[in-house]
Short mmCIF file of C-alpha atoms in Angstrom, two decimals:
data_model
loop_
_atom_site.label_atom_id
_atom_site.label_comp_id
_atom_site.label_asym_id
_atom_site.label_seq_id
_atom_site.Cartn_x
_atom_site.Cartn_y
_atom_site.Cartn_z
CA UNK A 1 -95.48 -1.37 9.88
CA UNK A 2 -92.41 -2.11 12.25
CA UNK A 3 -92.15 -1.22 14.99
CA UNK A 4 -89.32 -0.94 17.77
CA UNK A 5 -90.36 -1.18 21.64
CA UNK A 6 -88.14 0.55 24.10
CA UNK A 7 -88.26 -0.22 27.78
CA UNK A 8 -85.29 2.20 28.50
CA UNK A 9 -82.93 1.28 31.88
CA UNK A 10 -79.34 2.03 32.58
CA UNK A 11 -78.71 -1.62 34.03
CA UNK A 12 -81.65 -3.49 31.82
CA UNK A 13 -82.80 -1.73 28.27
CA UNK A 14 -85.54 -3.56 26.88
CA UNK A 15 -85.77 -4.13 23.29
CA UNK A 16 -88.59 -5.85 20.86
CA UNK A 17 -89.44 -5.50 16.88
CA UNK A 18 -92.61 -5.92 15.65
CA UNK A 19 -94.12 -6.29 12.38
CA UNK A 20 -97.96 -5.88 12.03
CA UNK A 21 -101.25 -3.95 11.22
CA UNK A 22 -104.39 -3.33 12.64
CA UNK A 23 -106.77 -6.29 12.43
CA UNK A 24 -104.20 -8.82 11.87
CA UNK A 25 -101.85 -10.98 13.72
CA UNK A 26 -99.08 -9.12 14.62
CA UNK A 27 -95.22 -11.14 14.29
CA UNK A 28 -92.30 -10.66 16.70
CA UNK A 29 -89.34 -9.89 14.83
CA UNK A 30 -86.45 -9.68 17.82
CA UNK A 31 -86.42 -9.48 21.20
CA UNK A 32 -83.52 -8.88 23.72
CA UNK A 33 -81.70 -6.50 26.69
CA UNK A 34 -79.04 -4.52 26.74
CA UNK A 35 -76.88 -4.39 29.93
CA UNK A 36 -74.48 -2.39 31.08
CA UNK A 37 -72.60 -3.02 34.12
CA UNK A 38 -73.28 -1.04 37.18
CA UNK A 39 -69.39 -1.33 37.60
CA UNK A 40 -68.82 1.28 34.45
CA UNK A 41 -69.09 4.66 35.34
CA UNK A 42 -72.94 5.95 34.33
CA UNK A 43 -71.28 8.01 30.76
CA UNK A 44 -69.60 4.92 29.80
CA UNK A 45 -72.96 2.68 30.16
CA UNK A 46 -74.98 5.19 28.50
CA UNK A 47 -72.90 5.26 25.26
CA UNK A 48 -73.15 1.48 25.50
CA UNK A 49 -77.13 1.78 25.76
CA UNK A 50 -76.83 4.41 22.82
CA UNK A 51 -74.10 2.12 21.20
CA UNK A 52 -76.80 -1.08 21.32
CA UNK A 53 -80.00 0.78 20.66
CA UNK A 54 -78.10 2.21 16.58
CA UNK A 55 -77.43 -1.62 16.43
CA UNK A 56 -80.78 -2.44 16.58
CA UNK A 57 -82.18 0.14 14.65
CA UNK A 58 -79.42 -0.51 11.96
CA UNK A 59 -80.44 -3.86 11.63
CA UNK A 60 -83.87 -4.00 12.05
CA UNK A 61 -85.01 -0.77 10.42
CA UNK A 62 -88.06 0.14 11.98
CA UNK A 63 -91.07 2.62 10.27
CA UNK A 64 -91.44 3.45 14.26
CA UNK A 65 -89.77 3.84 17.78
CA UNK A 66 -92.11 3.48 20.49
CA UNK A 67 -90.34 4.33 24.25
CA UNK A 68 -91.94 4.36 27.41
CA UNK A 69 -92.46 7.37 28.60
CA UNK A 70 -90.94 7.75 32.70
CA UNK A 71 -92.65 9.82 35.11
CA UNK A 72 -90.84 11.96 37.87
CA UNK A 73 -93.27 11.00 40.54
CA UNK A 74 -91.81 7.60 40.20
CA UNK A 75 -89.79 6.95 43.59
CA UNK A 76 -87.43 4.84 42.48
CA UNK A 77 -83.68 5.06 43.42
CA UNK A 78 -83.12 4.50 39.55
CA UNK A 79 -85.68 7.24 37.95
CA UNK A 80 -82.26 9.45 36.78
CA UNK A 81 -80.37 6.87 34.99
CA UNK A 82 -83.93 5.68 33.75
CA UNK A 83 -84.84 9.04 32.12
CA UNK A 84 -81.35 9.49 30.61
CA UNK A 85 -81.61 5.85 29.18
CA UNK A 86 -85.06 7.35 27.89
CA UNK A 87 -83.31 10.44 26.66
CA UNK A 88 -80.75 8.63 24.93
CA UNK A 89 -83.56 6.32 23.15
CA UNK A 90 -85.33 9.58 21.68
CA UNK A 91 -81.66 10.78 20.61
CA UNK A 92 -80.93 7.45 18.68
CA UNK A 93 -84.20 7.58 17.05
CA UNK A 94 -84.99 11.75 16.11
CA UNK A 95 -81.28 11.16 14.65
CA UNK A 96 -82.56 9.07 11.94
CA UNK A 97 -85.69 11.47 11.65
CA UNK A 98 -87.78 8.26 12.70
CA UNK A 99 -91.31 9.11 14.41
CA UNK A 100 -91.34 8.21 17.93
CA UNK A 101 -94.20 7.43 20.42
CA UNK A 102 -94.14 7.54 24.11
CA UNK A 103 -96.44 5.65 25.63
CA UNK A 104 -97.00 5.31 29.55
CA UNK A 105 -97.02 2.04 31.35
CA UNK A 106 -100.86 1.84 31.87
CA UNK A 107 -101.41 2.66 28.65
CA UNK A 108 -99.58 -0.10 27.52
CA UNK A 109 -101.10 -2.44 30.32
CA UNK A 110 -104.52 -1.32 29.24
CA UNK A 111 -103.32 -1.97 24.90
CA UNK A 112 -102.27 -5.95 25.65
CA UNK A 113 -104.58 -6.85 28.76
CA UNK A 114 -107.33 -4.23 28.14
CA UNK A 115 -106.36 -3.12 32.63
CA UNK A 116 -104.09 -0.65 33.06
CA UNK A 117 -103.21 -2.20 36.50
CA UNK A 118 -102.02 -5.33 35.15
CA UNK A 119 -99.43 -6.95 36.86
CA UNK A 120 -95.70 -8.21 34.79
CA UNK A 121 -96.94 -11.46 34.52
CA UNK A 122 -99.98 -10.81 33.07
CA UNK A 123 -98.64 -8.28 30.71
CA UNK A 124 -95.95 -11.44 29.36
CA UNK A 125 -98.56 -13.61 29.14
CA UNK A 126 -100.57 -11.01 26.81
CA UNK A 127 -97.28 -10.59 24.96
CA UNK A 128 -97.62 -14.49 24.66
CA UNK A 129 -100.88 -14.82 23.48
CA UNK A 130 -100.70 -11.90 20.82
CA UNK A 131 -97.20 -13.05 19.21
CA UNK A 132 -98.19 -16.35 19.59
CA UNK A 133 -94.63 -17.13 21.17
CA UNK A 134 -94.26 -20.19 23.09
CA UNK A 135 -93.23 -18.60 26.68
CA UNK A 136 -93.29 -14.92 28.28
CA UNK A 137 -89.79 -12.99 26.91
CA UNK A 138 -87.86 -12.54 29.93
CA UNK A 139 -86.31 -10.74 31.71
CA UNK A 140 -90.09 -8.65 32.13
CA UNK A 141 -87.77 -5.55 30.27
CA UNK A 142 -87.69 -7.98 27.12
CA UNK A 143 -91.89 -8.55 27.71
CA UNK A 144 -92.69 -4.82 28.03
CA UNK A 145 -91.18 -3.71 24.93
CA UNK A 146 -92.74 -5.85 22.91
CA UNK A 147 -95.50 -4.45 24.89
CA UNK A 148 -94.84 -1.17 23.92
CA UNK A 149 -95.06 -2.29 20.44
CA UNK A 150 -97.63 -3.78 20.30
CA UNK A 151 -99.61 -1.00 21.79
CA UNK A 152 -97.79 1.59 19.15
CA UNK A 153 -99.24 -0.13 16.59
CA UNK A 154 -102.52 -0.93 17.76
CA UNK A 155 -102.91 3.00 18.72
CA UNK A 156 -100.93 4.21 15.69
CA UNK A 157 -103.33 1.65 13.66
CA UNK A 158 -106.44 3.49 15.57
CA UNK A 159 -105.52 6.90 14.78
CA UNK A 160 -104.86 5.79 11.41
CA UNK A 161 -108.85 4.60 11.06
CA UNK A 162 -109.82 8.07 12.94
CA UNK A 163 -107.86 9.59 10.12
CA UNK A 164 -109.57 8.00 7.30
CA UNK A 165 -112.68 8.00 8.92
CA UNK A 166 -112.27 11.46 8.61
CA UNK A 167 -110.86 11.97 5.70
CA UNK A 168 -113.95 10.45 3.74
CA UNK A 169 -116.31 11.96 5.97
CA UNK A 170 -114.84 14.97 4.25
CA UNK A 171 -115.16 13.23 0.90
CA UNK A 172 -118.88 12.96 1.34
CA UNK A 173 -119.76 16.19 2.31
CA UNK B 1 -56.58 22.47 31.80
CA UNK B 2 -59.45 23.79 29.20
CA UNK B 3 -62.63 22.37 31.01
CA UNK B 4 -65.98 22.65 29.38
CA UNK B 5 -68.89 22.59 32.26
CA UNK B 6 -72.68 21.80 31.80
CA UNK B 7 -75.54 23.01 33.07
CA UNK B 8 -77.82 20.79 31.71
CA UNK B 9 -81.57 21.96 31.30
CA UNK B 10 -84.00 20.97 28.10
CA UNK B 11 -85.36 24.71 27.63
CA UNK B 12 -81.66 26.38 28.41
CA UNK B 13 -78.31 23.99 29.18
CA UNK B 14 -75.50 27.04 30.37
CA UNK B 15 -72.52 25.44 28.68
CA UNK B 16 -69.05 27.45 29.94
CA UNK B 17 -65.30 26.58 29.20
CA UNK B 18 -62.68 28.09 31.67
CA UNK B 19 -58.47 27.32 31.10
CA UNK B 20 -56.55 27.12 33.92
CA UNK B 21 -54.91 25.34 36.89
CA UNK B 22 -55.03 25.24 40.73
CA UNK B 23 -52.99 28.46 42.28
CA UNK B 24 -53.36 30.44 39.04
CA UNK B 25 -55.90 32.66 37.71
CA UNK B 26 -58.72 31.44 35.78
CA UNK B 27 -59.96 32.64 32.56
CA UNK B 28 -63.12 32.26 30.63
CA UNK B 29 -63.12 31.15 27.12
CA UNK B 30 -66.49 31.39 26.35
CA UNK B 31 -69.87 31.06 27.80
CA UNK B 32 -73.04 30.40 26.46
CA UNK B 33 -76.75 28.76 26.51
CA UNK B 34 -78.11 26.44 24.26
CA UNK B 35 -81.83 27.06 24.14
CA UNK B 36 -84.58 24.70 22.78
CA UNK B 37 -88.33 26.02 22.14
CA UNK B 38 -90.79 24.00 24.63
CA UNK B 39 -93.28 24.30 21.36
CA UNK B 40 -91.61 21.29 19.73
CA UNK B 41 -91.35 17.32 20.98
CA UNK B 42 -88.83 16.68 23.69
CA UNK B 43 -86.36 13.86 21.12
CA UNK B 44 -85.86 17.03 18.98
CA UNK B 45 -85.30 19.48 22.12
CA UNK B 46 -83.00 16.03 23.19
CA UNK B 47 -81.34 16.08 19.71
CA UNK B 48 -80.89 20.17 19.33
CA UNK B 49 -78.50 19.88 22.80
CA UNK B 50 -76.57 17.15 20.94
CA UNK B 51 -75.72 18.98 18.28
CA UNK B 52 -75.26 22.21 20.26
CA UNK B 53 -72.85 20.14 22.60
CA UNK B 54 -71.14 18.66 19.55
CA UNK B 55 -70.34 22.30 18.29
CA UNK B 56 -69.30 23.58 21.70
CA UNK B 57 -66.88 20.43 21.80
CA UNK B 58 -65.26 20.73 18.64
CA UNK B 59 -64.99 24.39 18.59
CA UNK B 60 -63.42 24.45 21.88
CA UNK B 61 -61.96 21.08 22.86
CA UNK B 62 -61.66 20.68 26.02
CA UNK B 63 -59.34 18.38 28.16
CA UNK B 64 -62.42 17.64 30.53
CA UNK B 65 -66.11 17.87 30.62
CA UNK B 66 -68.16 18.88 34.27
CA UNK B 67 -71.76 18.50 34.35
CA UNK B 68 -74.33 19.07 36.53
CA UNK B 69 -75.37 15.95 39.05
CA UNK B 70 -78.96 15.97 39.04
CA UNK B 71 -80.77 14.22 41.78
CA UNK B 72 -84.53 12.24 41.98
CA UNK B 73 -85.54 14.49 45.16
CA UNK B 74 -85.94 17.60 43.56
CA UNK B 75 -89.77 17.92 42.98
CA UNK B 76 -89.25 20.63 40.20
CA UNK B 77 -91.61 19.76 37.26
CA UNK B 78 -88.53 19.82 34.69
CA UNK B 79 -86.36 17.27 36.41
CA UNK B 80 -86.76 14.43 33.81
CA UNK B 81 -86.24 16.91 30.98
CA UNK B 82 -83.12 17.75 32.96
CA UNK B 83 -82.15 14.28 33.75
CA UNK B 84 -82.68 14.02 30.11
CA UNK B 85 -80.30 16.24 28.83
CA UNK B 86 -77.79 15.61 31.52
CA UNK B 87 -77.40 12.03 29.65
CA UNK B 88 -76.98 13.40 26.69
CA UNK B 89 -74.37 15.93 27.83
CA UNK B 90 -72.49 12.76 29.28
CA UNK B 91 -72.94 10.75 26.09
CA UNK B 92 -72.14 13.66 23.76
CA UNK B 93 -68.65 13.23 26.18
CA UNK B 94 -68.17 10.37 26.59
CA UNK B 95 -68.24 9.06 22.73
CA UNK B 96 -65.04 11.70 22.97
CA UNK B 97 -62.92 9.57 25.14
CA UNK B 98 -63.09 13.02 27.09
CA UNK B 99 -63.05 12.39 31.20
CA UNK B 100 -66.08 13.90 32.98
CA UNK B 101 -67.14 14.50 36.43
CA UNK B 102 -70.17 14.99 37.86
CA UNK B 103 -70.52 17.94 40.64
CA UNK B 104 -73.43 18.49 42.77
CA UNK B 105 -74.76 21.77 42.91
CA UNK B 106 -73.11 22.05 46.74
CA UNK B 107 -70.07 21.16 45.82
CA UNK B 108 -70.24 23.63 43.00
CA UNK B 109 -71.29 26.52 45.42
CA UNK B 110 -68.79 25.36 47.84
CA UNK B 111 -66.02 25.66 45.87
CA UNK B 112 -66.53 28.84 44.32
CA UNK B 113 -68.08 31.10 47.11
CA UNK B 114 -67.01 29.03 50.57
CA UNK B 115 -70.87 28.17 51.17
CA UNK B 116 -72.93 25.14 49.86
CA UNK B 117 -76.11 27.12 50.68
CA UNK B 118 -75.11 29.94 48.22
CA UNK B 119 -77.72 32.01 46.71
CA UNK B 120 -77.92 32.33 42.24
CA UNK B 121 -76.63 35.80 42.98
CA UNK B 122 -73.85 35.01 45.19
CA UNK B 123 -72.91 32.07 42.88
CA UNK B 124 -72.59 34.79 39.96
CA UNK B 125 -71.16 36.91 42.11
CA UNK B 126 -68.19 34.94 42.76
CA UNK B 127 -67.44 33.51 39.07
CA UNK B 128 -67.38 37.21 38.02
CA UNK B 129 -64.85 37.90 40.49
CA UNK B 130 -63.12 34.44 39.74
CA UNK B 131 -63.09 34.86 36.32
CA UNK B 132 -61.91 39.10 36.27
CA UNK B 133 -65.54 39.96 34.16
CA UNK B 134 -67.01 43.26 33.98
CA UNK B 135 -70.39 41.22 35.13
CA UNK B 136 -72.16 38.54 36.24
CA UNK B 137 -73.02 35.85 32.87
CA UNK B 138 -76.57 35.74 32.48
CA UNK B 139 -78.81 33.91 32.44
CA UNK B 140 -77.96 31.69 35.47
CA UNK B 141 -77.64 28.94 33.99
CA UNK B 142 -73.95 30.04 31.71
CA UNK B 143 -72.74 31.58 35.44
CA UNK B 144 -73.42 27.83 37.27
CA UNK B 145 -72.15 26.21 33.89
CA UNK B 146 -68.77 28.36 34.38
CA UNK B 147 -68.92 27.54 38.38
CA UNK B 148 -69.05 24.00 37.16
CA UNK B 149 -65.62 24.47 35.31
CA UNK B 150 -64.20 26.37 37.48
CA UNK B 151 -64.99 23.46 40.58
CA UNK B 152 -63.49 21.26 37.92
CA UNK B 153 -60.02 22.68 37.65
CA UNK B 154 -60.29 23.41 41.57
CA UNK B 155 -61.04 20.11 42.78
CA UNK B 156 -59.32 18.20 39.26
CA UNK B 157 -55.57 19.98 40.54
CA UNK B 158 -56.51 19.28 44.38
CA UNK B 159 -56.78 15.72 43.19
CA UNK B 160 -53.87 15.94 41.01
CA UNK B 161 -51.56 17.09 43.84
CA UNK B 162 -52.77 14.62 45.89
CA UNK B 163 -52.11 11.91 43.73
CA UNK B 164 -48.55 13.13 43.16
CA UNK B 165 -47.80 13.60 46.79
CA UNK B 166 -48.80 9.80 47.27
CA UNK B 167 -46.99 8.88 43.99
CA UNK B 168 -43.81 11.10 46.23
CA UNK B 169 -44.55 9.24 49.29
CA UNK B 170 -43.95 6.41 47.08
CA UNK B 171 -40.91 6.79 45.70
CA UNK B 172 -39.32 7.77 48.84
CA UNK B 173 -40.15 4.62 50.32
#
């Protein structure tokens, strides 16, 4: 499956595509940021981030959009334009009737480094490892959604087993 | 002016449009709420308000578009669902070429009743006076969406005649 990463951001919107399955070595695809200028009033830089994220999806057609998901209790001074980046990601992606994932940071820390309190660097050099790339992605935005998809496919991969686990437990009865 | 104001919310966003200009009376077009069930996931709630917004923009087209400015420190439990939707709502805009302005609620209180500290029911109040109608919109959300439009054309024209007594001042020199 492929699968699109989203670290959503008015200023940096991380983006990564990966190709993979459960149980074998997963591929990087792409990898990159969108920016938008903090001098652009915050409409015009979210129709850029929604302008940037079809782009992607257009060219990279994905089975899978996996965003991470942005808590209130975040203090941040840029939570707001942070969860309308994130709302704008979901937009792009129901509008194409594509399943999407949200998956909290420590969820993802805890999918590539197996600690949910990892810290950036140790996430990128996870990211590293597992794509077998030759240096972390940077900027960190670029590292965490390939994080992201990573971790959607190794979860969507799990639930997949549970299913068919399942499945021909039912069989058997 | 026709102004279309936004009152943006994931389970109701009060969407009102009010014609008009400063020194004359107001009138209300129409006034509504676009409601999304909490039962499904949040990118189709996200994707419902586009469409909704879409509708409300083409049936009505405005000349500008007022939404609500939503801010971090509220500790309410729906502010990144509201966050959410306000991007949307300034996205949905935006991709119009259509000019928008963010009000805070204060400002929106202030203008229509004299008192940033207004209560709901003086805020409804007032726009039912404002706007000559037999009562107040409801729910609360379509009255502060039509207190947004009205602030609009308020503060849009004081602008306006500001701008033209500097572009006077000007000319004179």
């Amino acid at each position: 499956m492929r699968v699109l990463g989203i670290d959503p951001g008015l200023t940096r919107c991380g983006v990564g595509v990966v190709d993979g399955s459960v149980g074998r070595p997963l591929t990087m695809v792409d990898v990159g940021v969108i920016r938008t200028s903090a001098s652009l009033p915050v409409a015009q830089r979210l129709l850029s981030i929604e302008k940037g994220l079809t782009a992607w999806l257009e060219e990279h057609r994905p089975d899978a959009v996996a965003v991470e998901r942005v808590f209130a209790r975040s203090d941040s001074s840029t939570i707001m334009g942070t969860a309308q980046a994130s709302g704008i990601a979901m937009v792009v992606a129901a509008r194409r009737g594509l399943p999407i994932a949200m998956h909290t940071p420590s969820e993802v820390k805890a999918a590539v480094s197996g600690n949910g309190r990892a810290t950036k660097d140790q996430v990128g050099a996870m990211v590293t490892r597992i794509l077998r790339l030759e240096s972390p992605p940077k900027p960190a935005d670029a590292a965490d959604a390939l994080a992201l998809a990573i971790t959607h496919v190794w979860r969507g991969g799990a639930q997949a087993r549970i299913d068919a686990a399942l499945s021909a437990a039912g069989r058997n009865r």
